[in-house]
């Protein structure tokens, strides 16, 4: 492949691998992938519709949940075109500009989800620490300002990534390891110095780790507050309000950290395992978060059952 420059940008292509060793089974693999995408989109759109239409859900906790659903929708829609195009229609090529745009949105919604989860941890701390002042501390205007701030911060953080990739030169290798474009996957194909990309990519990844540190700190403060509650029944009731959020944090961070650990310390593992872990990281959180919140959050569960009830009768 010729080097990347301004005159050859239009003809530059990357090739998506999909799942190595299972190329002949891609059409069958498309069935579970399509099902996961469909359920993810339906689940998150349902959450957003309920929060928008139900006046009783117009509270800070549910506004933050709607931000989480938007991040999940972004993750699903960012990877869906190339993934289903590859598995369903055997389309392996992707234009460089489209590839750089895709990795921007994937990384943007990844750091956005981490940011939302960290703010939701603070929301749970305020609800347990100051339940009577909760509505005055986290007002609707403050929630909106928080959402605008997080969105602006994350866009400014991730925006340089596609431009850093565009400045690199790609000489011969053009085969990507996944069914979608990731910054670390693309920059490995460059034949020019990619030190800046490596350093800046680590800085972007560090932001999600800082969010995890903030979440852990918030739960330390939550536990400290809960232990100060008089009765075990009240302690359990307070902790029970955090179950959905804890599940969402585990669903997001466990696949991400597992994929990172495999990439860093288990390079002898078959490529198929690396690809599966990367797919799990992008597919599982958008699928599981709506299910967890529908099952564990009584208000949402009752609204969903109420919507389905008349249709059944």
Protein backbone atom coordinates (compact mmCIF):
# COMPACT_ATOMS: atom_id res chain seq x y z
CA UNK A 1 0.00 0.00 0.00
CA UNK A 2 1.47 3.43 -0.91
CA UNK A 3 2.30 5.95 1.76
CA UNK A 4 -0.50 8.13 3.07
CA UNK A 5 -0.35 11.71 1.79
CA UNK A 6 -2.72 14.42 0.70
CA UNK A 7 -2.92 13.24 -2.92
CA UNK A 8 -3.49 9.57 -2.12
CA UNK A 9 -5.92 9.92 0.75
CA UNK A 10 -8.90 9.14 -1.54
CA UNK A 11 -7.64 5.70 -2.54
CA UNK A 12 -6.26 4.50 0.80
CA UNK A 13 -8.08 1.43 2.12
CA UNK A 14 -7.78 -0.75 5.19
CA UNK A 15 -8.91 -4.38 5.35
CA UNK A 16 -11.00 -5.63 8.30
CA UNK A 17 -10.16 -9.15 9.44
CA UNK A 18 -13.21 -10.12 11.45
CA UNK A 19 -12.66 -13.30 13.45
CA UNK A 20 -9.48 -15.12 12.35
CA UNK A 21 -9.95 -18.80 11.60
CA UNK A 22 -13.71 -18.47 11.25
CA UNK A 23 -13.87 -16.60 7.95
CA UNK A 24 -16.07 -19.27 6.36
CA UNK A 25 -18.55 -19.03 9.25
CA UNK A 26 -19.00 -15.25 9.16
CA UNK A 27 -22.54 -15.53 7.82
CA UNK A 28 -23.53 -17.68 10.81
CA UNK A 29 -21.66 -15.44 13.23
CA UNK A 30 -23.72 -12.53 11.91
CA UNK A 31 -26.85 -14.03 13.50
CA UNK A 32 -25.82 -13.58 17.17
CA UNK A 33 -24.13 -10.27 16.36
CA UNK A 34 -27.27 -8.94 14.66
CA UNK A 35 -29.39 -10.13 17.57
CA UNK A 36 -27.16 -8.40 20.10
CA UNK A 37 -27.20 -5.15 18.13
CA UNK A 38 -30.98 -5.27 17.76
CA UNK A 39 -31.57 -5.96 21.45
CA UNK A 40 -29.08 -3.26 22.46
CA UNK A 41 -30.76 -0.63 20.30
CA UNK A 42 -34.25 -1.62 21.44
CA UNK A 43 -33.25 -1.68 25.12
CA UNK A 44 -31.53 1.69 25.15
CA UNK A 45 -34.18 3.39 23.04
CA UNK A 46 -36.79 2.01 25.48
CA UNK A 47 -34.91 3.50 28.44
CA UNK A 48 -34.67 6.89 26.72
CA UNK A 49 -38.35 6.83 25.71
CA UNK A 50 -39.49 5.97 29.23
CA UNK A 51 -37.39 8.70 30.84
CA UNK A 52 -38.63 11.26 28.32
CA UNK A 53 -42.34 10.42 28.55
CA UNK A 54 -42.75 9.51 32.24
CA UNK A 55 -42.87 12.57 34.50
CA UNK A 56 -42.03 10.47 37.58
CA UNK A 57 -38.66 9.61 36.03
CA UNK A 58 -37.60 13.25 35.60
CA UNK A 59 -35.01 13.02 38.36
CA UNK A 60 -31.18 13.34 38.34
CA UNK A 61 -30.63 9.58 38.67
CA UNK A 62 -32.65 8.90 35.51
CA UNK A 63 -31.11 11.80 33.62
CA UNK A 64 -27.70 10.23 34.24
CA UNK A 65 -29.15 6.89 33.16
CA UNK A 66 -30.30 8.49 29.90
CA UNK A 67 -26.72 9.72 29.36
CA UNK A 68 -25.51 6.14 29.88
CA UNK A 69 -28.04 4.89 27.32
CA UNK A 70 -26.90 7.53 24.80
CA UNK A 71 -23.29 6.37 25.28
CA UNK A 72 -24.38 2.75 24.79
CA UNK A 73 -26.29 3.65 21.64
CA UNK A 74 -23.23 5.48 20.36
CA UNK A 75 -21.02 2.44 20.96
CA UNK A 76 -23.46 0.15 19.16
CA UNK A 77 -24.06 2.43 16.19
CA UNK A 78 -20.35 3.22 15.80
CA UNK A 79 -19.30 -0.40 15.25
CA UNK A 80 -22.51 -1.73 13.66
CA UNK A 81 -21.91 -0.67 10.00
CA UNK A 82 -18.53 -2.37 9.54
CA UNK A 83 -19.26 -5.36 11.78
CA UNK A 84 -22.50 -6.37 10.08
CA UNK A 85 -21.13 -5.35 6.67
CA UNK A 86 -18.23 -7.74 7.21
CA UNK A 87 -20.20 -10.68 8.60
CA UNK A 88 -23.35 -10.34 6.47
CA UNK A 89 -22.02 -9.04 3.13
CA UNK A 90 -18.32 -9.96 3.28
CA UNK A 91 -17.26 -6.31 2.94
CA UNK A 92 -13.69 -6.15 4.22
CA UNK A 93 -12.53 -2.80 2.87
CA UNK A 94 -12.97 0.50 4.64
CA UNK A 95 -11.80 3.92 3.46
CA UNK A 96 -9.18 5.57 5.64
CA UNK A 97 -11.38 8.60 6.37
CA UNK A 98 -14.27 6.35 7.40
CA UNK A 99 -11.91 4.27 9.53
CA UNK A 100 -10.54 7.32 11.35
CA UNK A 101 -14.07 8.64 11.89
CA UNK A 102 -15.21 5.29 13.28
CA UNK A 103 -12.34 5.04 15.76
CA UNK A 104 -13.11 8.61 16.89
CA UNK A 105 -16.72 7.76 17.74
CA UNK A 106 -15.87 4.41 19.34
CA UNK A 107 -13.29 6.00 21.64
CA UNK A 108 -15.50 9.04 22.27
CA UNK A 109 -18.44 6.98 23.50
CA UNK A 110 -16.09 4.73 25.48
CA UNK A 111 -14.67 7.61 27.52
CA UNK A 112 -18.17 9.12 27.71
CA UNK A 113 -19.50 5.96 29.32
CA UNK A 114 -16.66 5.98 31.84
CA UNK A 115 -17.39 9.62 32.67
CA UNK A 116 -21.12 8.98 33.11
CA UNK A 117 -20.45 6.01 35.39
CA UNK A 118 -18.19 8.16 37.57
CA UNK A 119 -20.86 10.88 37.87
CA UNK A 120 -23.49 8.25 38.67
CA UNK A 121 -21.28 7.04 41.54
CA UNK A 122 -21.25 10.58 42.93
CA UNK A 123 -25.04 10.70 42.44
CA UNK A 124 -25.42 7.56 44.58
CA UNK A 125 -23.16 9.05 47.27
CA UNK A 126 -25.23 12.24 47.48
CA UNK A 127 -28.48 10.25 47.57
CA UNK A 128 -27.23 8.16 50.52
CA UNK A 129 -25.27 10.88 52.34
CA UNK A 130 -27.87 13.67 52.06
CA UNK A 131 -31.21 12.14 51.01
CA UNK A 132 -33.22 15.15 52.20
CA UNK A 133 -31.05 17.61 50.25
CA UNK A 134 -30.61 15.38 47.20
CA UNK A 135 -33.02 17.31 44.97
CA UNK A 136 -31.49 20.65 45.95
CA UNK A 137 -27.87 19.52 45.42
CA UNK A 138 -28.41 17.77 42.09
CA UNK A 139 -30.87 20.05 40.35
CA UNK A 140 -31.90 19.63 36.72
CA UNK A 141 -29.79 22.61 35.68
CA UNK A 142 -26.70 21.15 37.36
CA UNK A 143 -27.29 17.80 35.70
CA UNK A 144 -27.54 19.50 32.29
CA UNK A 145 -24.38 21.53 32.96
CA UNK A 146 -22.59 18.35 34.02
CA UNK A 147 -23.66 16.60 30.82
CA UNK A 148 -22.49 19.52 28.66
CA UNK A 149 -19.18 19.69 30.52
CA UNK A 150 -18.50 15.95 30.19
CA UNK A 151 -19.43 15.95 26.50
CA UNK A 152 -17.16 18.93 25.76
CA UNK A 153 -14.28 17.46 27.77
CA UNK A 154 -14.51 14.08 26.07
CA UNK A 155 -14.75 15.55 22.56
CA UNK A 156 -11.67 17.71 23.16
CA UNK A 157 -9.85 14.68 24.58
CA UNK A 158 -10.60 12.31 21.67
CA UNK A 159 -10.66 14.79 18.76
CA UNK A 160 -6.86 14.72 18.17
CA UNK A 161 -6.82 10.92 17.68
CA UNK A 162 -8.07 10.74 14.05
CA UNK A 163 -5.79 13.63 13.03
CA UNK A 164 -2.79 11.92 14.62
CA UNK A 165 -3.61 8.79 12.60
CA UNK A 166 -4.00 10.82 9.42
CA UNK A 167 -0.50 12.28 9.80
CA UNK A 168 1.09 8.83 9.87
CA UNK A 169 2.37 7.05 6.75
CA UNK A 170 1.07 3.60 5.84
CA UNK A 171 3.34 1.74 3.45
CA UNK A 172 2.48 -1.92 2.96
CA UNK A 173 0.45 -3.42 5.82
CA UNK A 174 -3.25 -2.59 5.80
CA UNK A 175 -4.90 -5.53 7.62
CA UNK A 176 -6.73 -4.58 10.83
CA UNK A 177 -7.29 -7.14 13.57
CA UNK A 178 -10.98 -6.52 14.23
CA UNK A 179 -14.28 -5.88 12.48
CA UNK A 180 -14.02 -2.17 13.29
CA UNK A 181 -11.30 0.49 13.61
CA UNK A 182 -9.47 1.18 16.88
CA UNK A 183 -6.72 3.74 17.38
CA UNK A 184 -4.17 1.26 18.73
CA UNK A 185 -4.95 -1.19 15.93
CA UNK A 186 -4.53 1.34 13.11
CA UNK A 187 -1.39 3.04 14.40
CA UNK A 188 0.47 -0.31 14.49
CA UNK A 189 0.22 -0.42 10.69
CA UNK A 190 2.15 2.83 10.25
CA UNK A 191 5.66 2.78 8.82
CA UNK A 192 6.46 6.21 10.28
CA UNK A 193 7.18 7.13 13.89
CA UNK A 194 4.00 6.73 15.96
CA UNK A 195 5.40 7.76 19.35
CA UNK A 196 3.02 10.71 19.65
CA UNK A 197 0.06 8.42 18.92
CA UNK A 198 1.17 5.94 21.56
CA UNK A 199 1.65 8.62 24.22
CA UNK A 200 -1.59 10.43 23.49
CA UNK A 201 -3.51 7.15 23.28
CA UNK A 202 -2.22 6.27 26.76
CA UNK A 203 -3.35 9.67 28.03
CA UNK A 204 -6.85 9.05 26.66
CA UNK A 205 -6.91 5.60 28.26
CA UNK A 206 -5.70 7.12 31.54
CA UNK A 207 -8.83 9.28 31.69
CA UNK A 208 -11.02 6.16 31.94
CA UNK A 209 -8.75 4.84 34.71
CA UNK A 210 -9.09 8.11 36.60
CA UNK A 211 -12.86 7.72 36.33
CA UNK A 212 -12.51 4.23 37.82
CA UNK A 213 -10.42 5.64 40.69
CA UNK A 214 -13.15 8.23 41.32
CA UNK A 215 -15.80 5.48 41.31
CA UNK A 216 -13.83 3.43 43.84
CA UNK A 217 -13.32 6.50 46.04
CA UNK A 218 -17.05 7.28 45.85
CA UNK A 219 -17.94 3.78 47.00
CA UNK A 220 -15.47 3.98 49.86
CA UNK A 221 -17.33 7.11 50.99
CA UNK A 222 -20.66 5.35 50.43
CA UNK A 223 -19.61 2.40 52.59
CA UNK A 224 -18.40 4.78 55.29
CA UNK A 225 -21.77 6.52 55.24
CA UNK A 226 -23.75 3.26 55.21
CA UNK A 227 -21.83 1.88 58.19
CA UNK A 228 -22.95 4.94 60.13
CA UNK A 229 -26.64 4.09 59.58
CA UNK A 230 -28.29 2.70 62.69
CA UNK A 231 -30.13 -0.44 61.56
CA UNK A 232 -29.03 -3.27 59.22
CA UNK A 233 -32.33 -2.96 57.37
CA UNK A 234 -31.63 0.66 56.49
CA UNK A 235 -28.05 -0.22 55.57
CA UNK A 236 -29.26 -2.89 53.15
CA UNK A 237 -31.85 -0.53 51.69
CA UNK A 238 -29.18 2.11 51.05
CA UNK A 239 -26.75 -0.33 49.44
CA UNK A 240 -29.53 -1.85 47.33
CA UNK A 241 -29.87 1.47 45.48
CA UNK A 242 -26.28 1.00 44.24
CA UNK A 243 -26.63 -2.54 42.85
CA UNK A 244 -27.57 -1.48 39.31
CA UNK A 245 -24.70 0.98 39.11
CA UNK A 246 -22.18 -1.54 40.48
CA UNK A 247 -23.30 -4.03 37.82
CA UNK A 248 -22.92 -1.38 35.10
CA UNK A 249 -19.39 -0.56 36.31
CA UNK A 250 -18.38 -4.23 36.30
CA UNK A 251 -19.97 -4.84 32.89
CA UNK A 252 -17.99 -1.93 31.44
CA UNK A 253 -14.61 -2.22 33.15
CA UNK A 254 -14.10 -6.00 33.43
CA UNK A 255 -14.08 -6.65 29.62
CA UNK A 256 -12.03 -3.50 28.99
CA UNK A 257 -9.37 -4.34 31.59
CA UNK A 258 -9.35 -8.01 30.53
CA UNK A 259 -8.73 -7.05 26.89
CA UNK A 260 -5.99 -4.63 27.95
CA UNK A 261 -4.30 -7.24 30.15
CA UNK A 262 -4.43 -9.83 27.36
CA UNK A 263 -2.92 -7.35 24.93
CA UNK A 264 -0.15 -6.38 27.34
CA UNK A 265 0.80 -9.64 29.10
CA UNK A 266 -0.61 -12.51 27.00
CA UNK A 267 0.62 -11.88 23.48
CA UNK A 268 0.98 -15.62 22.85
CA UNK A 269 -2.78 -16.07 23.22
CA UNK A 270 -4.45 -16.94 19.87
CA UNK A 271 -5.62 -13.86 17.93
CA UNK A 272 -9.20 -15.14 18.10
CA UNK A 273 -9.23 -14.60 21.88
CA UNK A 274 -8.08 -10.99 21.51
CA UNK A 275 -10.78 -10.36 18.90
CA UNK A 276 -13.51 -11.95 21.04
CA UNK A 277 -12.52 -9.86 24.07
CA UNK A 278 -12.59 -6.68 22.00
CA UNK A 279 -16.03 -7.62 20.62
CA UNK A 280 -17.33 -8.39 24.11
CA UNK A 281 -16.14 -4.98 25.31
CA UNK A 282 -18.16 -3.20 22.62
CA UNK A 283 -21.21 -5.48 22.53
CA UNK A 284 -21.92 -6.50 26.14
CA UNK A 285 -22.30 -3.15 27.98
CA UNK A 286 -24.88 -1.71 25.52
CA UNK A 287 -26.81 -4.99 25.74
CA UNK A 288 -26.65 -5.59 29.49
CA UNK A 289 -27.09 -2.08 30.94
CA UNK A 290 -30.78 -1.72 29.91
CA UNK A 291 -31.48 -5.25 31.17
CA UNK A 292 -29.80 -4.59 34.53
CA UNK A 293 -31.63 -1.31 35.09
CA UNK A 294 -34.97 -2.78 34.02
CA UNK A 295 -34.56 -5.70 36.41
CA UNK A 296 -33.02 -3.90 39.40
CA UNK A 297 -34.73 -0.48 39.25
CA UNK A 298 -38.31 -0.78 40.46
CA UNK A 299 -39.59 2.41 38.85
CA UNK A 300 -38.32 1.44 35.40
CA UNK A 301 -39.45 -2.17 35.79
CA UNK A 302 -42.97 -1.08 36.71
CA UNK A 303 -43.14 1.33 33.77
CA UNK A 304 -42.00 -1.37 31.33
CA UNK A 305 -44.48 -3.90 32.72
CA UNK A 306 -47.20 -1.25 32.63
CA UNK A 307 -46.50 -0.55 28.96
CA UNK A 308 -46.54 -4.26 28.08
CA UNK A 309 -49.53 -5.14 30.27
CA UNK A 310 -52.30 -3.61 28.14
CA UNK A 311 -50.90 -5.23 25.00
CA UNK A 312 -50.99 -8.66 26.62
CA UNK A 313 -54.59 -8.22 27.74
